[in-house]
Amino acid sequence: MKPTSAPKTYRVKSFGCQMNVYDGERMAELLGERGIAPAPEGEEADLVILNTCHIREKAAEKVYSDIGRLVKAGNKAGKAPMIAVAGCVAQAEGEEIMARAPAVSIVVGPQAYHRLPEMLDKATNGERATDTDMPAIAKFDALPARKKRGPSAFLTVQEGCDKFCTYCVVPYTRGAEISRPFNHLIAEARKLVETGACEITLLGQNVNAWSGEDDKGRPAGLAGLIHALANIDGLERIRYTTSHPNDMDEALIAAHGEVPKLMPYLHLPVQSGSDRVLKAMNRQHTAESYLRLLEQFRAVRPDIALSGDFIVGFPGETEAEFEDTLRIVDQVGYAHAFSFKYSPRPGTPAATMEGQIAPQIMDERLQRLQARIAHHQFAFNKASVGKTCKVLVERTGRNPGQWLGKSPWLQSVWFEGDYAIGDLVEVTLAEAGPNSLMGQVRATLPA
Ligand code: SAH
Ligand code: SF4
Ligand code: F3S
């Protein structure tokens, strides 16, 4: 590569989970410290970071076609951007990317992006730079302070996974489970609140595996952290995602009945309703133990909105086993859920299992599952009509005077009036749609 001028503008394109969004924001903050500014809307950036996801099919192909597109646009504009590949594809296939895509200057894994500034220097000198080291914790200490974002902010508290579900790449791309220290998290949360956040979503690949010591040196789990965060003035709402059924403890369940700032929402993936499939997935829980857990949450917080993740077409899944999944969806009555077709991931045990399911069968099962989930989501929205709740305003709606925000149950709610982003507005949920609700503000309600 030829030496080039140091980039003045950047664009970060994040794919995948919320942790990638968080990482993308932190990379942007690092670049900001170096005086590199976000590229104005519609203009080519000097540096493009593709912050990639490896979880499902064609992840790598997508990266190569994105790189191709950037090179083409750069040639047309007479100046190719510097390209960095970050995220989980960088971690899993970094060497291959370097070999196959000469236009890429930097490959940086999710645990190494704090070293991005040095890598940029190298790339500016015409050297290519790869860093896919794994010790996650060093990264957080090396990052600059948080900058202003919207009213709702992410905060990574836990990273990595030791569970090794047989279909999943995350333990390989994010490494072993680590928890960030309590004091660092309280400090980052305070900073986020100072810069205007009133809602914080705590993130982790298995967020409820977080453990540490509180400010008095006592052992604490996620519930302890949530109790401490709830004492921060100006922080109005706390959420957390994603949890694993086996990392749940009594204290976290109880916190849902004790901490008013903890929102009545739980994302708890189950993946399948069939115990045989769950065993083949190495989930280490059964459908029954999962349902019992949800009952405990409902006992302390009867209005809690439940959400989950599902995989259809895991190797060997029979029609009857798939129907077990439909049944668990009916039993739980999810307010929301994500569902995916099984995707064989290189290097995972399930990829070489017998009984891989034909694509048409997966399509058909996914459609049936999604119809069932949509039915329950709409039912949950309809059952919310008449409730009065606070909505956190996150953006303007389609028409002037219209606002969009989130209910405590994470539903999208739109309403009209004279407000600003970041306001917590009390509304009565007046009309339900499949994906959102219309709210009425007290002042606009008939007396
Ligand atoms: N740690 C979280 C999930 C992280 S990945 C948990 O266990 O709950 C997010 C979701 O992607 C998973 O819950 C799963 O439903 C889906 N997923 C992961 N690997 C997949 C694969 N190989 N094919 C299809 N979906 C997958
Ligand atoms: Fe993947 Fe399972 Fe870990 Fe979740 S718990 S990240 S699905 S291995
Ligand atoms: Fe994707 Fe990595 Fe997140 S594989 S889902 S970006 S942990």
GROMACS .gro file of C-alpha atoms and ligand atoms in nm:
model
  488
    1MET     CA    1   0.000   0.000   0.000
    2LYS     CA    2   0.109   0.356  -0.067
    3PRO     CA    3   0.136   0.606   0.215
    4THR     CA    4  -0.166   0.831   0.219
    5SER     CA    5  -0.287   1.141   0.399
    6ALA     CA    6  -0.438   1.091   0.743
    7PRO     CA    7  -0.817   1.059   0.724
    8LYS     CA    8  -1.018   1.366   0.825
    9THR     CA    9  -1.364   1.212   0.810
   10TYR     CA   10  -1.506   0.872   0.898
   11ARG     CA   11  -1.818   0.661   0.870
   12VAL     CA   12  -1.891   0.357   1.089
   13LYS     CA   13  -2.136   0.101   0.952
   14SER     CA   14  -2.245  -0.134   1.229
   15PHE     CA   15  -2.421  -0.464   1.165
   16GLY     CA   16  -2.551  -0.725   1.409
   17CYS     CA   17  -2.630  -0.691   1.774
   18GLN     CA   18  -2.659  -0.394   2.008
   19MET     CA   19  -2.310  -0.459   2.136
   20ASN     CA   20  -2.181  -0.386   1.789
   21VAL     CA   21  -2.375  -0.058   1.798
   22TYR     CA   22  -2.206   0.021   2.130
   23ASP     CA   23  -1.863  -0.071   1.990
   24GLY     CA   24  -1.932   0.144   1.684
   25GLU     CA   25  -2.008   0.442   1.908
   26ARG     CA   26  -1.689   0.387   2.107
   27MET     CA   27  -1.481   0.368   1.789
   28ALA     CA   28  -1.643   0.691   1.672
   29GLU     CA   29  -1.550   0.854   2.005
   30LEU     CA   30  -1.189   0.737   1.965
   31LEU     CA   31  -1.171   0.887   1.618
   32GLY     CA   32  -1.330   1.207   1.750
   33GLU     CA   33  -1.047   1.237   2.004
   34ARG     CA   34  -0.807   1.233   1.711
   35GLY     CA   35  -0.988   1.516   1.540
   36ILE     CA   36  -1.147   1.290   1.279
   37ALA     CA   37  -1.506   1.400   1.219
   38PRO     CA   38  -1.812   1.208   1.102
   39ALA     CA   39  -1.850   1.247   0.724
   40PRO     CA   40  -2.137   1.479   0.636
   41GLU     CA   41  -2.455   1.305   0.513
   42GLY     CA   42  -2.421   1.212   0.144
   43GLU     CA   43  -2.045   1.270   0.128
   44GLU     CA   44  -1.776   1.003   0.090
   45ALA     CA   45  -1.575   0.945   0.408
   46ASP     CA   46  -1.193   0.925   0.411
   47LEU     CA   47  -1.214   0.626   0.644
   48VAL     CA   48  -1.492   0.366   0.643
   49ILE     CA   49  -1.521   0.115   0.925
   50LEU     CA   50  -1.730  -0.193   0.848
   51ASN     CA   51  -1.828  -0.318   1.193
   52THR     CA   52  -1.936  -0.667   1.099
   53CYS     CA   53  -2.150  -0.949   1.239
   54HIS     CA   54  -2.078  -1.320   1.195
   55ILE     CA   55  -2.386  -1.471   1.354
   56ARG     CA   56  -2.569  -1.593   1.044
   57GLU     CA   57  -2.519  -1.685   0.681
   58LYS     CA   58  -2.330  -1.492   0.421
   59ALA     CA   59  -2.173  -1.260   0.675
   60ALA     CA   60  -1.834  -1.273   0.505
   61GLU     CA   61  -1.978  -1.247   0.152
   62LYS     CA   62  -2.161  -0.933   0.259
   63VAL     CA   63  -1.836  -0.781   0.382
   64TYR     CA   64  -1.658  -0.853   0.052
   65SER     CA   65  -1.941  -0.703  -0.150
   66ASP     CA   66  -1.943  -0.394   0.076
   67ILE     CA   67  -1.569  -0.359   0.022
   68GLY     CA   68  -1.620  -0.393  -0.354
   69ARG     CA   69  -1.885  -0.122  -0.348
   70LEU     CA   70  -1.661   0.115  -0.151
   71VAL     CA   71  -1.372   0.062  -0.392
   72LYS     CA   72  -1.599   0.129  -0.691
   73ALA     CA   73  -1.743   0.445  -0.537
   74GLY     CA   74  -1.389   0.555  -0.446
   75ASN     CA   75  -1.263   0.502  -0.801
   76LYS     CA   76  -1.553   0.706  -0.934
   77ALA     CA   77  -1.481   0.986  -0.688
   78GLY     CA   78  -1.109   0.970  -0.772
   79LYS     CA   79  -1.008   0.880  -0.416
   80ALA     CA   80  -1.050   0.544  -0.251
   81PRO     CA   81  -1.139   0.556   0.119
   82MET     CA   82  -0.923   0.384   0.379
   83ILE     CA   83  -1.118   0.068   0.472
   84ALA     CA   84  -1.114  -0.095   0.815
   85VAL     CA   85  -1.299  -0.419   0.890
   86ALA     CA   86  -1.399  -0.449   1.256
   87GLY     CA   87  -1.641  -0.670   1.452
   88CYS     CA   88  -1.698  -1.044   1.460
   89VAL     CA   89  -1.615  -1.128   1.095
   90ALA     CA   90  -1.281  -0.950   1.145
   91GLN     CA   91  -1.221  -1.169   1.450
   92ALA     CA   92  -1.319  -1.494   1.277
   93GLU     CA   93  -1.175  -1.436   0.931
   94GLY     CA   94  -0.924  -1.155   0.967
   95GLU     CA   95  -0.636  -1.326   0.787
   96GLU     CA   96  -0.853  -1.434   0.501
   97ILE     CA   97  -0.989  -1.081   0.461
   98MET     CA   98  -0.636  -0.943   0.443
   99ALA     CA   99  -0.545  -1.204   0.183
  100ARG     CA  100  -0.855  -1.167  -0.030
  101ALA     CA  101  -0.922  -0.794  -0.012
  102PRO     CA  102  -0.615  -0.582  -0.089
  103ALA     CA  103  -0.825  -0.265  -0.048
  104VAL     CA  104  -0.855  -0.331   0.326
  105SER     CA  105  -0.595  -0.145   0.534
  106ILE     CA  106  -0.705  -0.245   0.884
  107VAL     CA  107  -0.856  -0.557   1.041
  108VAL     CA  108  -0.948  -0.505   1.402
  109GLY     CA  109  -1.131  -0.751   1.630
  110PRO     CA  110  -1.400  -0.656   1.885
  111GLN     CA  111  -1.152  -0.675   2.175
  112ALA     CA  112  -0.876  -0.471   2.011
  113TYR     CA  113  -1.038  -0.158   1.873
  114HIS     CA  114  -0.893   0.063   2.146
  115ARG     CA  115  -0.571   0.032   1.944
  116LEU     CA  116  -0.736   0.175   1.634
  117PRO     CA  117  -0.542   0.508   1.654
  118GLU     CA  118  -0.202   0.332   1.626
  119MET     CA  119  -0.338   0.116   1.348
  120LEU     CA  120  -0.451   0.427   1.163
  121ASP     CA  121  -0.098   0.568   1.185
  122LYS     CA  122   0.037   0.248   1.038
  123ALA     CA  123  -0.217   0.251   0.758
  124THR     CA  124  -0.140   0.614   0.683
  125ASN     CA  125   0.225   0.509   0.641
  126GLY     CA  126   0.117   0.253   0.387
  127GLU     CA  127   0.143  -0.052   0.614
  128ARG     CA  128  -0.153  -0.284   0.664
  129ALA     CA  129  -0.250  -0.352   1.025
  130THR     CA  130  -0.423  -0.651   1.186
  131ASP     CA  131  -0.513  -0.687   1.553
  132THR     CA  132  -0.743  -0.962   1.672
  133ASP     CA  133  -0.608  -1.002   2.025
  134MET     CA  134  -0.860  -1.120   2.280
  135PRO     CA  135  -0.804  -0.978   2.631
  136ALA     CA  136  -1.126  -0.781   2.642
  137ILE     CA  137  -1.092  -0.584   2.960
  138ALA     CA  138  -0.796  -0.369   2.853
  139LYS     CA  139  -1.009  -0.217   2.581
  140PHE     CA  140  -1.246  -0.038   2.815
  141ASP     CA  141  -0.968   0.126   3.016
  142ALA     CA  142  -0.813   0.266   2.700
  143LEU     CA  143  -1.127   0.430   2.562
  144PRO     CA  144  -1.205   0.801   2.597
  145ALA     CA  145  -1.498   0.937   2.801
  146ARG     CA  146  -1.849   0.900   2.663
  147LYS     CA  147  -1.983   1.170   2.433
  148LYS     CA  148  -2.334   1.303   2.397
  149ARG     CA  149  -2.585   1.065   2.237
  150GLY     CA  150  -2.963   1.043   2.241
  151PRO     CA  151  -3.183   0.997   2.548
  152SER     CA  152  -3.138   0.621   2.537
  153ALA     CA  153  -2.784   0.482   2.569
  154PHE     CA  154  -2.615   0.142   2.564
  155LEU     CA  155  -2.362   0.037   2.824
  156THR     CA  156  -2.165  -0.287   2.780
  157VAL     CA  157  -2.124  -0.447   3.122
  158GLN     CA  158  -2.036  -0.803   3.026
  159GLU     CA  159  -1.879  -0.949   2.719
  160GLY     CA  160  -1.812  -1.292   2.579
  161CYS     CA  161  -1.969  -1.631   2.623
  162ASP     CA  162  -1.865  -1.962   2.779
  163LYS     CA  163  -2.184  -2.149   2.689
  164PHE     CA  164  -2.092  -2.296   2.351
  165CYS     CA  165  -2.437  -2.359   2.211
  166THR     CA  166  -2.362  -2.595   1.924
  167TYR     CA  167  -2.490  -2.356   1.652
  168CYS     CA  168  -2.323  -2.034   1.767
  169VAL     CA  169  -2.003  -1.845   1.677
  170VAL     CA  170  -2.014  -1.591   1.959
  171PRO     CA  171  -1.785  -1.780   2.202
  172TYR     CA  172  -1.524  -1.782   1.924
  173THR     CA  173  -1.563  -1.421   1.811
  174ARG     CA  174  -1.614  -1.250   2.148
  175GLY     CA  175  -1.405  -1.479   2.365
  176ALA     CA  176  -1.457  -1.590   2.725
  177GLU     CA  177  -1.707  -1.424   2.960
  178ILE     CA  178  -1.572  -1.116   3.133
  179SER     CA  179  -1.743  -0.861   3.358
  180ARG     CA  180  -1.639  -0.496   3.369
  181PRO     CA  181  -1.571  -0.365   3.719
  182PHE     CA  182  -1.860  -0.213   3.913
  183ASN     CA  183  -1.695   0.126   3.970
  184HIS     CA  184  -1.613   0.170   3.603
  185LEU     CA  185  -1.972   0.098   3.511
  186ILE     CA  186  -2.116   0.341   3.764
  187ALA     CA  187  -1.873   0.606   3.635
  188GLU     CA  188  -1.966   0.543   3.271
  189ALA     CA  189  -2.337   0.548   3.356
  190ARG     CA  190  -2.298   0.881   3.537
  191LYS     CA  191  -2.118   1.023   3.236
  192LEU     CA  192  -2.395   0.903   3.006
  193VAL     CA  193  -2.655   1.069   3.227
  194GLU     CA  194  -2.451   1.393   3.238
  195THR     CA  195  -2.448   1.394   2.859
  196GLY     CA  196  -2.825   1.362   2.839
  197ALA     CA  197  -2.918   0.992   2.864
  198CYS     CA  198  -3.218   0.912   3.082
  199GLU     CA  199  -3.242   0.548   2.981
  200ILE     CA  200  -2.955   0.300   2.991
  201THR     CA  201  -2.965  -0.050   2.846
  202LEU     CA  202  -2.702  -0.273   3.002
  203LEU     CA  203  -2.552  -0.500   2.739
  204GLY     CA  204  -2.386  -0.838   2.750
  205GLN     CA  205  -2.380  -1.153   2.540
  206ASN     CA  206  -2.501  -1.306   2.867
  207VAL     CA  207  -2.567  -0.989   3.061
  208ASN     CA  208  -2.708  -1.165   3.366
  209ALA     CA  209  -2.376  -1.349   3.407
  210TRP     CA  210  -2.230  -1.015   3.517
  211SER     CA  211  -2.058  -1.042   3.852
  212GLY     CA  212  -1.833  -0.817   4.052
  213GLU     CA  213  -1.783  -0.642   4.382
  214ASP     CA  214  -1.983  -0.339   4.483
  215ASP     CA  215  -1.828  -0.018   4.623
  216LYS     CA  216  -1.804  -0.181   4.968
  217GLY     CA  217  -1.623  -0.486   4.833
  218ARG     CA  218  -1.925  -0.714   4.866
  219PRO     CA  219  -1.994  -0.967   4.589
  220ALA     CA  220  -2.263  -0.841   4.355
  221GLY     CA  221  -2.459  -0.977   4.062
  222LEU     CA  222  -2.649  -0.787   3.796
  223ALA     CA  223  -2.926  -0.711   4.047
  224GLY     CA  224  -2.675  -0.536   4.274
  225LEU     CA  225  -2.549  -0.330   3.983
  226ILE     CA  226  -2.905  -0.236   3.888
  227HIS     CA  227  -2.987  -0.129   4.246
  228ALA     CA  228  -2.678   0.094   4.246
  229LEU     CA  229  -2.755   0.245   3.905
  230ALA     CA  230  -3.107   0.322   4.022
  231ASN     CA  231  -2.955   0.567   4.273
  232ILE     CA  232  -2.820   0.788   3.994
  233ASP     CA  233  -3.029   1.104   3.976
  234GLY     CA  234  -3.151   1.177   3.627
  235LEU     CA  235  -3.137   0.813   3.521
  236GLU     CA  236  -3.503   0.724   3.480
  237ARG     CA  237  -3.502   0.387   3.310
  238ILE     CA  238  -3.286   0.077   3.323
  239ARG     CA  239  -3.302  -0.217   3.083
  240TYR     CA  240  -3.072  -0.512   3.021
  241THR     CA  241  -3.017  -0.759   2.739
  242THR     CA  242  -2.948  -1.045   2.649
  243SER     CA  243  -2.998  -1.285   2.934
  244HIS     CA  244  -2.940  -1.658   2.950
  245PRO     CA  245  -3.190  -1.874   3.141
  246ASN     CA  246  -2.912  -2.052   3.332
  247ASP     CA  247  -2.760  -1.730   3.465
  248MET     CA  248  -3.081  -1.603   3.627
  249ASP     CA  249  -3.079  -1.561   4.001
  250GLU     CA  250  -3.339  -1.483   4.266
  251ALA     CA  251  -3.202  -1.135   4.322
  252LEU     CA  252  -3.250  -1.033   3.958
  253ILE     CA  253  -3.603  -1.168   3.955
  254ALA     CA  254  -3.676  -0.985   4.280
  255ALA     CA  255  -3.529  -0.660   4.142
  256HIS     CA  256  -3.818  -0.648   3.895
  257GLY     CA  257  -4.052  -0.608   4.190
  258GLU     CA  258  -3.826  -0.372   4.385
  259VAL     CA  259  -3.670  -0.122   4.146
  260PRO     CA  260  -3.926   0.109   3.982
  261LYS     CA  261  -3.664   0.232   3.734
  262LEU     CA  262  -3.612  -0.123   3.606
  263MET     CA  263  -3.849  -0.151   3.309
  264PRO     CA  264  -4.104  -0.436   3.294
  265TYR     CA  265  -3.940  -0.611   3.001
  266LEU     CA  266  -3.735  -0.927   2.974
  267HIS     CA  267  -3.560  -1.063   2.668
  268LEU     CA  268  -3.491  -1.428   2.746
  269PRO     CA  269  -3.412  -1.647   2.444
  270VAL     CA  270  -3.526  -2.009   2.454
  271GLN     CA  271  -3.443  -2.105   2.089
  272SER     CA  272  -3.673  -2.409   2.075
  273GLY     CA  273  -3.968  -2.563   2.258
  274SER     CA  274  -3.838  -2.918   2.214
  275ASP     CA  275  -3.622  -3.071   2.485
  276ARG     CA  276  -3.451  -3.301   2.238
  277VAL     CA  277  -3.352  -3.004   2.021
  278LEU     CA  278  -3.249  -2.797   2.324
  279LYS     CA  279  -3.020  -3.080   2.429
  280ALA     CA  280  -2.866  -3.104   2.081
  281MET     CA  281  -2.817  -2.727   2.096
  282ASN     CA  282  -2.636  -2.766   2.431
  283ARG     CA  283  -2.867  -2.509   2.586
  284GLN     CA  284  -2.856  -2.683   2.928
  285HIS     CA  285  -3.217  -2.598   3.008
  286THR     CA  286  -3.552  -2.751   2.922
  287ALA     CA  287  -3.872  -2.593   2.793
  288GLU     CA  288  -4.027  -2.660   3.133
  289SER     CA  289  -3.747  -2.499   3.336
  290TYR     CA  290  -3.766  -2.195   3.108
  291LEU     CA  291  -4.142  -2.163   3.159
  292ARG     CA  292  -4.102  -2.195   3.536
  293LEU     CA  293  -3.848  -1.914   3.530
  294LEU     CA  294  -4.088  -1.686   3.343
  295GLU     CA  295  -4.358  -1.764   3.600
  296GLN     CA  296  -4.126  -1.631   3.871
  297PHE     CA  297  -4.085  -1.305   3.682
  298ARG     CA  298  -4.460  -1.277   3.633
  299ALA     CA  299  -4.515  -1.337   4.003
  300VAL     CA  300  -4.315  -1.028   4.100
  301ARG     CA  301  -4.407  -0.819   3.795
  302PRO     CA  302  -4.740  -0.936   3.648
  303ASP     CA  303  -4.733  -0.687   3.361
  304ILE     CA  304  -4.381  -0.783   3.242
  305ALA     CA  305  -4.342  -0.795   2.862
  306LEU     CA  306  -4.159  -1.108   2.753
  307SER     CA  307  -3.938  -1.145   2.452
  308GLY     CA  308  -3.728  -1.427   2.309
  309ASP     CA  309  -3.516  -1.563   2.026
  310PHE     CA  310  -3.599  -1.873   1.822
  311ILE     CA  311  -3.416  -2.087   1.571
  312VAL     CA  312  -3.614  -2.299   1.325
  313GLY     CA  313  -3.467  -2.588   1.129
  314PHE     CA  314  -3.189  -2.687   1.367
  315PRO     CA  315  -3.036  -3.013   1.229
  316GLY     CA  316  -3.275  -3.302   1.287
  317GLU     CA  317  -3.571  -3.085   1.387
  318THR     CA  318  -3.890  -3.280   1.308
  319GLU     CA  319  -4.231  -3.130   1.236
  320ALA     CA  320  -4.348  -3.241   1.582
  321GLU     CA  321  -4.045  -3.074   1.745
  322PHE     CA  322  -4.112  -2.757   1.551
  323GLU     CA  323  -4.471  -2.768   1.678
  324ASP     CA  324  -4.329  -2.777   2.033
  325THR     CA  325  -4.176  -2.440   1.951
  326LEU     CA  326  -4.514  -2.306   1.832
  327ARG     CA  327  -4.665  -2.436   2.155
  328ILE     CA  328  -4.415  -2.258   2.379
  329VAL     CA  329  -4.485  -1.934   2.190
  330ASP     CA  330  -4.854  -1.978   2.272
  331GLN     CA  331  -4.783  -2.067   2.632
  332VAL     CA  332  -4.569  -1.760   2.691
  333GLY     CA  333  -4.767  -1.512   2.482
  334TYR     CA  334  -4.462  -1.306   2.387
  335ALA     CA  335  -4.489  -0.931   2.353
  336HIS     CA  336  -4.207  -0.948   2.103
  337ALA     CA  337  -3.965  -1.207   1.963
  338PHE     CA  338  -3.694  -1.263   1.707
  339SER     CA  339  -3.687  -1.577   1.494
  340PHE     CA  340  -3.422  -1.706   1.259
  341LYS     CA  341  -3.359  -1.988   1.018
  342TYR     CA  342  -3.078  -2.208   1.140
  343SER     CA  343  -2.757  -2.113   0.965
  344PRO     CA  344  -2.462  -2.354   0.971
  345ARG     CA  345  -2.159  -2.161   1.095
  346PRO     CA  346  -1.809  -2.279   1.005
  347GLY     CA  347  -1.632  -2.440   1.298
  348THR     CA  348  -1.943  -2.500   1.512
  349PRO     CA  349  -2.048  -2.856   1.603
  350ALA     CA  350  -2.401  -2.824   1.459
  351ALA     CA  351  -2.266  -2.737   1.114
  352THR     CA  352  -2.155  -3.098   1.063
  353MET     CA  353  -2.449  -3.267   1.236
  354GLU     CA  354  -2.666  -3.505   1.038
  355GLY     CA  355  -3.017  -3.410   0.935
  356GLN     CA  356  -2.958  -3.060   0.798
  357ILE     CA  357  -3.301  -2.926   0.709
  358ALA     CA  358  -3.398  -2.830   0.354
  359PRO     CA  359  -3.432  -2.455   0.288
  360GLN     CA  360  -3.799  -2.481   0.181
  361ILE     CA  361  -3.890  -2.650   0.508
  362MET     CA  362  -3.703  -2.382   0.703
  363ASP     CA  363  -3.884  -2.108   0.508
  364GLU     CA  364  -4.220  -2.264   0.574
  365ARG     CA  365  -4.150  -2.311   0.947
  366LEU     CA  366  -4.017  -1.960   0.983
  367GLN     CA  367  -4.333  -1.819   0.826
  368ARG     CA  368  -4.559  -2.016   1.056
  369LEU     CA  369  -4.356  -1.917   1.361
  370GLN     CA  370  -4.349  -1.551   1.266
  371ALA     CA  371  -4.725  -1.549   1.210
  372ARG     CA  372  -4.772  -1.693   1.559
  373ILE     CA  373  -4.534  -1.443   1.716
  374ALA     CA  374  -4.705  -1.155   1.533
  375HIS     CA  375  -5.042  -1.273   1.663
  376HIS     CA  376  -4.920  -1.259   2.024
  377GLN     CA  377  -4.745  -0.926   1.975
  378PHE     CA  378  -5.067  -0.771   1.843
  379ALA     CA  379  -5.262  -0.929   2.128
  380PHE     CA  380  -5.017  -0.780   2.379
  381ASN     CA  381  -5.054  -0.437   2.216
  382LYS     CA  382  -5.434  -0.463   2.219
  383ALA     CA  383  -5.431  -0.561   2.586
  384SER     CA  384  -5.227  -0.246   2.658
  385VAL     CA  385  -5.501  -0.014   2.534
  386GLY     CA  386  -5.635   0.194   2.820
  387LYS     CA  387  -5.313   0.184   3.019
  388THR     CA  388  -5.150   0.510   3.118
  389CYS     CA  389  -4.771   0.511   3.108
  390LYS     CA  390  -4.468   0.725   3.042
  391VAL     CA  391  -4.323   0.731   2.693
  392LEU     CA  392  -3.963   0.831   2.635
  393VAL     CA  393  -3.955   1.053   2.326
  394GLU     CA  394  -3.681   0.929   2.091
  395ARG     CA  395  -3.760   1.095   1.758
  396THR     CA  396  -4.004   1.297   1.554
  397GLY     CA  397  -4.284   1.119   1.372
  398ARG     CA  398  -4.383   1.135   1.009
  399ASN     CA  399  -4.602   1.445   1.038
  400PRO     CA  400  -4.522   1.777   1.206
  401GLY     CA  401  -4.608   1.774   1.576
  402GLN     CA  402  -4.586   1.394   1.587
  403TRP     CA  403  -4.348   1.216   1.821
  404LEU     CA  404  -4.230   0.859   1.856
  405GLY     CA  405  -4.107   0.695   2.172
  406LYS     CA  406  -4.101   0.378   2.376
  407SER     CA  407  -4.341   0.259   2.644
  408PRO     CA  408  -4.204   0.082   2.953
  409TRP     CA  409  -4.285  -0.244   2.769
  410LEU     CA  410  -4.063  -0.133   2.479
  411GLN     CA  411  -4.357  -0.078   2.245
  412SER     CA  412  -4.330   0.201   1.988
  413VAL     CA  413  -4.583   0.469   2.072
  414TRP     CA  414  -4.665   0.775   1.865
  415PHE     CA  415  -4.859   1.080   1.980
  416GLU     CA  416  -4.899   1.449   1.908
  417GLY     CA  417  -4.812   1.764   2.100
  418ASP     CA  418  -4.541   2.011   2.176
  419TYR     CA  419  -4.246   1.806   2.306
  420ALA     CA  420  -3.876   1.748   2.263
  421ILE     CA  421  -3.656   1.442   2.223
  422GLY     CA  422  -3.570   1.308   2.568
  423ASP     CA  423  -3.902   1.411   2.731
  424LEU     CA  424  -4.085   1.151   2.937
  425VAL     CA  425  -4.446   1.212   2.847
  426GLU     CA  426  -4.741   1.057   3.025
  427VAL     CA  427  -4.981   0.914   2.771
  428THR     CA  428  -5.283   0.689   2.766
  429LEU     CA  429  -5.247   0.411   2.511
  430ALA     CA  430  -5.551   0.466   2.292
  431GLU     CA  431  -5.522   0.247   1.984
  432ALA     CA  432  -5.316  -0.061   1.905
  433GLY     CA  433  -5.158  -0.170   1.579
  434PRO     CA  434  -4.950  -0.484   1.519
  435ASN     CA  435  -4.620  -0.295   1.562
  436SER     CA  436  -4.704   0.027   1.743
  437LEU     CA  437  -4.963   0.211   1.950
  438MET     CA  438  -5.119   0.553   1.936
  439GLY     CA  439  -5.104   0.747   2.259
  440GLN     CA  440  -5.306   1.038   2.385
  441VAL     CA  441  -5.157   1.296   2.610
  442ARG     CA  442  -5.362   1.391   2.915
  443ALA     CA  443  -5.407   1.749   2.799
  444THR     CA  444  -5.554   1.627   2.471
  445LEU     CA  445  -5.786   1.371   2.632
  446PRO     CA  446  -6.153   1.458   2.663
  447ALA     CA  447  -6.232   1.561   3.025
  448SAH     N1  448  -2.631  -1.488   2.402
  448SAH     C1  449  -2.760  -1.473   2.352
  448SAH     C2  450  -2.777  -1.465   2.201
  448SAH     C3  451  -2.676  -1.411   2.111
  448SAH     S1  452  -2.696  -1.440   1.941
  448SAH     C4  453  -2.841  -1.589   2.399
  448SAH     O1  454  -2.796  -1.701   2.406
  448SAH     O2  455  -2.955  -1.569   2.421
  448SAH     C5  456  -2.860  -1.385   1.909
  448SAH     C6  457  -2.949  -1.490   1.851
  448SAH     O3  458  -2.906  -1.529   1.723
  448SAH     C7  459  -2.955  -1.618   1.929
  448SAH     O4  460  -3.037  -1.609   2.041
  448SAH     C8  461  -3.007  -1.715   1.827
  448SAH     O5  462  -3.146  -1.718   1.825
  448SAH     C9  463  -2.956  -1.657   1.695
  448SAH     N2  464  -2.850  -1.739   1.639
  448SAH    C10  465  -2.726  -1.759   1.688
  448SAH     N3  466  -2.657  -1.843   1.608
  448SAH    C11  467  -2.740  -1.877   1.506
  448SAH    C12  468  -2.727  -1.962   1.392
  448SAH     N4  469  -2.617  -2.030   1.368
  448SAH     N5  470  -2.832  -1.970   1.308
  448SAH    C13  471  -2.946  -1.902   1.331
  448SAH     N6  472  -2.964  -1.822   1.437
  448SAH    C14  473  -2.862  -1.810   1.525
  449SF4    FE1  474  -2.432  -1.806   2.144
  449SF4    FE2  475  -2.538  -1.971   2.321
  449SF4    FE3  476  -2.349  -1.801   2.394
  449SF4    FE4  477  -2.590  -1.713   2.334
  449SF4     S1  478  -2.540  -1.850   2.506
  449SF4     S2  479  -2.399  -1.625   2.268
  449SF4     S3  480  -2.651  -1.848   2.169
  449SF4     S4  481  -2.324  -1.971   2.256
  450F3S    FE1  482  -2.302  -1.058   1.548
  450F3S    FE2  483  -2.087  -1.064   1.695
  450F3S    FE3  484  -2.306  -0.951   1.787
  450F3S     S1  485  -2.156  -1.224   1.562
  450F3S     S2  486  -2.466  -1.073   1.692
  450F3S     S3  487  -2.187  -0.881   1.615
  450F3S     S4  488  -2.163  -1.074   1.903
   0.00000   0.00000   0.00000
